[in-house]
Every structure is written in structure tokens, then in C-alpha cells.
Amino acid sequence: MIEQRRIDLPTGVTLNVAAAGPEDAPPVILLHGFPESHRTWREMVPRLEDEYRLIMPDQRGFAGSDKPHDLGDYRVDKLVADLLALAQSLGHDKFALVGHDWGGAVAWAAAIRGGPHINKLAILNSPHPLIFQKTIIDDPDQRAASQYIRRFRETGMEDHIRDMGMEAFFEKSFSPHVDLAAIPDEERKAYIDEWSGDGALEGMLAWYRMSPIEVPAIDERADYPDWVLTGVPDIHVPMKIIWGMQDKALLPCQLEGLEGLIDDLSIERIEDAGHFAVWEKPEPVAAALRDFL
């Protein structure tokens, strides 16, 4: 049984938060990515709810949560602040954290910043920011695969999506990654309803527009940003990375060099899954999470 309620946070937003599992079970916060919502975890709930308290917010800008209009409200520090404020509001001083796609970006950022709150971290098809930025510049295949980010940052992209229609956007979003027939009709309708809300596309695209990751054009000469040269702190909490190896946007090069940035790391490769392995191949994903958490 999934329950939902809106929670006012001291960060200035109200998030729609889904939850499942016993309230006294170990808490796990699960952060979704683009272009989804807490429903990213729909296949994980029946497989994990007996053992954990699953807390699944719609992040700011998405689905049932607030959608601030100012791009500055989507800076990474504000997204991490939402996470920590949510945990505090629910009375969880320590928690395990799971993130997919942009949810993984928030999870990476929270772990890199350190702090005592996260006791375990699991990442699903979301790259470490340092490796991602380096490979976008150095690896021609990853740079080519990341050009969609440039398009999402273009002025008026939300109007272009509305003009093409939400059905077409659904197909463009998922057809490169999964068999559309595998997505139930009710899920298709739920996606389209969420995307059609006031400010929904603007909120989702703001995540791309405010990301510090630089994406040069394919033939553009590019140097590392200053923050790459400075480096980022190592991660000291136990980590599990679960990666659908058929991901066409985030290539296997994202798994190279992680050992030098993380103290305690294990990697689970799912060879026959892509970017949305979390619901495309739920059994091996849930098994990997259960073993780790």
C-alpha cells in the first residue's frame, strides 16, 4: 500500500511524498529522475516494502510537488537541501539513499558534501559528476550521447514539446531506451497527465538548465571547467552502483575510475537492461538493493 501526502519544507517548497512499508522499519529515501516522479519506484515497492520504510518524493519541479518559477531555485544546493529537510521533517536523522538519473545527481551531491545523515548510498544509472564532465569533454561517444542536454537547455524547448504533443514527447523520451509496449497504458496516461500540468515542463527542464555540467558541441574545442581541475571530495559511505549496461545516454565509461573516488564501492552490472532498469528489470535491481541495504 502506497500512501501519499504533501509535506511543507523549510526550504520553501511543498513536496508530494509517497511512502510504503512499516513506519518503524529502516528508512530509505528514493529519488527519481527525468521525466518521471515517485512512480519510478513502482516495481520496487512490492519487493522491498516488507523490510524498509520507503520514502519516495516527487522532487521539486516534478509531478505533484511545487514548481518554482525562478531558475535559481533549481541549483544543486537547493535540491540537496530539500532531501535533508524532508528526512528531518519525517524524523529520520540517518537514512539510506537511492537515486536514479537526476535523483542520482542529487544523491551524488549529498554524499560528496559529506555529513552524518546518509548511512548507505545506491545509485542507478546516474554518473559521478567528475567522471561525467571529463567524459563529455574527452570521450567522443559520450559527448555525442549527451547532446540532448544542449537541446533541453534551449530557450523555448517547453513550447516546442507542447507543440509536438505529449504523446510524441512520451515516445521520444522512452522509445530509445525501452520497448514502449512494456509500459502499461495507465503509466503512459499518468506521465502525460503530470507533464501537462501548469509549469511542469518548465520545472523539469530547469534541472538541465541549472546543472553545472558543461556540454560542448560535438566539434567544439573544450577545456575542463575549474571545478574539475580542483576536484571533489571522496565519498566515505558504503556505495552500490546498479547499472543497466544498454543505457544509450550514459555509456559504460561512467563506471571507469570510480574506485579512486569512493572508499567502499560495489558495482552490479545488468547486461540486458538500459537506462530505466529500475522498472525494466525490477527483479535483479530489487535483489541488488536488498542485498546492499
Tab-separated table of N, CA and C in Angstrom, residues 2 16 20 36 40 53 56 83 91 130 150 160 182-183 190 194 219 254 284 291:
chain	number	residue	atom	x	y	z
A	2	ILE	N	0.682	2.120	-0.968
A	2	ILE	CA	1.426	3.372	-1.055
A	2	ILE	C	0.522	4.499	-0.557
A	16	ASN	N	5.148	16.534	-2.795
A	16	ASN	CA	4.277	15.368	-2.707
A	16	ASN	C	5.157	14.160	-2.413
A	20	ALA	N	5.783	3.827	1.704
A	20	ALA	CA	5.300	2.459	1.850
A	20	ALA	C	6.191	1.746	2.854
A	36	GLU	N	10.239	11.639	-14.794
A	36	GLU	CA	9.364	10.765	-14.013
A	36	GLU	C	8.876	11.410	-12.720
A	40	THR	N	8.586	6.114	-10.462
A	40	THR	CA	9.788	5.394	-10.888
A	40	THR	C	9.960	4.101	-10.095
A	53	ARG	N	11.166	1.195	5.280
A	53	ARG	CA	10.250	2.314	5.128
A	53	ARG	C	10.702	3.094	3.900
A	56	MET	N	9.407	8.221	-0.983
A	56	MET	CA	9.592	8.467	-2.413
A	56	MET	C	8.976	9.814	-2.798
A	83	LEU	N	16.222	17.356	0.174
A	83	LEU	CA	16.420	15.987	0.652
A	83	LEU	C	16.622	15.954	2.160
A	91	GLY	N	11.575	12.859	10.785
A	91	GLY	CA	12.207	12.357	11.994
A	91	GLY	C	13.309	11.347	11.773
A	130	LEU	N	32.179	14.230	-11.598
A	130	LEU	CA	33.536	14.447	-12.099
A	130	LEU	C	33.807	13.593	-13.335
A	150	ARG	N	22.043	19.815	-24.425
A	150	ARG	CA	22.073	21.122	-25.069
A	150	ARG	C	20.689	21.503	-25.598
A	160	HIS	N	8.197	23.992	-27.594
A	160	HIS	CA	8.392	23.012	-28.679
A	160	HIS	C	7.780	21.661	-28.301
A	182	ALA	N	6.128	-2.276	-23.184
A	182	ALA	CA	6.346	-2.725	-21.809
A	182	ALA	C	5.824	-1.726	-20.784
A	183	ILE	N	5.434	-0.538	-21.222
A	183	ILE	CA	4.912	0.477	-20.316
A	183	ILE	C	3.388	0.390	-20.338
A	190	ALA	N	-0.496	8.445	-16.868
A	190	ALA	CA	-0.005	9.168	-15.696
A	190	ALA	C	1.136	10.113	-16.067
A	194	GLU	N	0.969	14.242	-15.765
A	194	GLU	CA	1.947	15.002	-14.979
A	194	GLU	C	2.627	16.067	-15.823
A	219	ASP	N	31.826	19.256	-32.263
A	219	ASP	CA	33.105	19.654	-32.876
A	219	ASP	C	33.765	20.821	-32.165
A	254	GLN	N	31.153	5.631	-17.784
A	254	GLN	CA	30.819	6.253	-16.499
A	254	GLN	C	31.208	5.382	-15.310
A	284	PRO	N	16.274	-8.151	-10.795
A	284	PRO	CA	17.690	-8.016	-10.428
A	284	PRO	C	18.003	-6.700	-9.716
A	291	ASP	N	20.201	-6.834	-1.139
A	291	ASP	CA	21.482	-7.339	-0.655
A	291	ASP	C	22.333	-6.227	-0.031
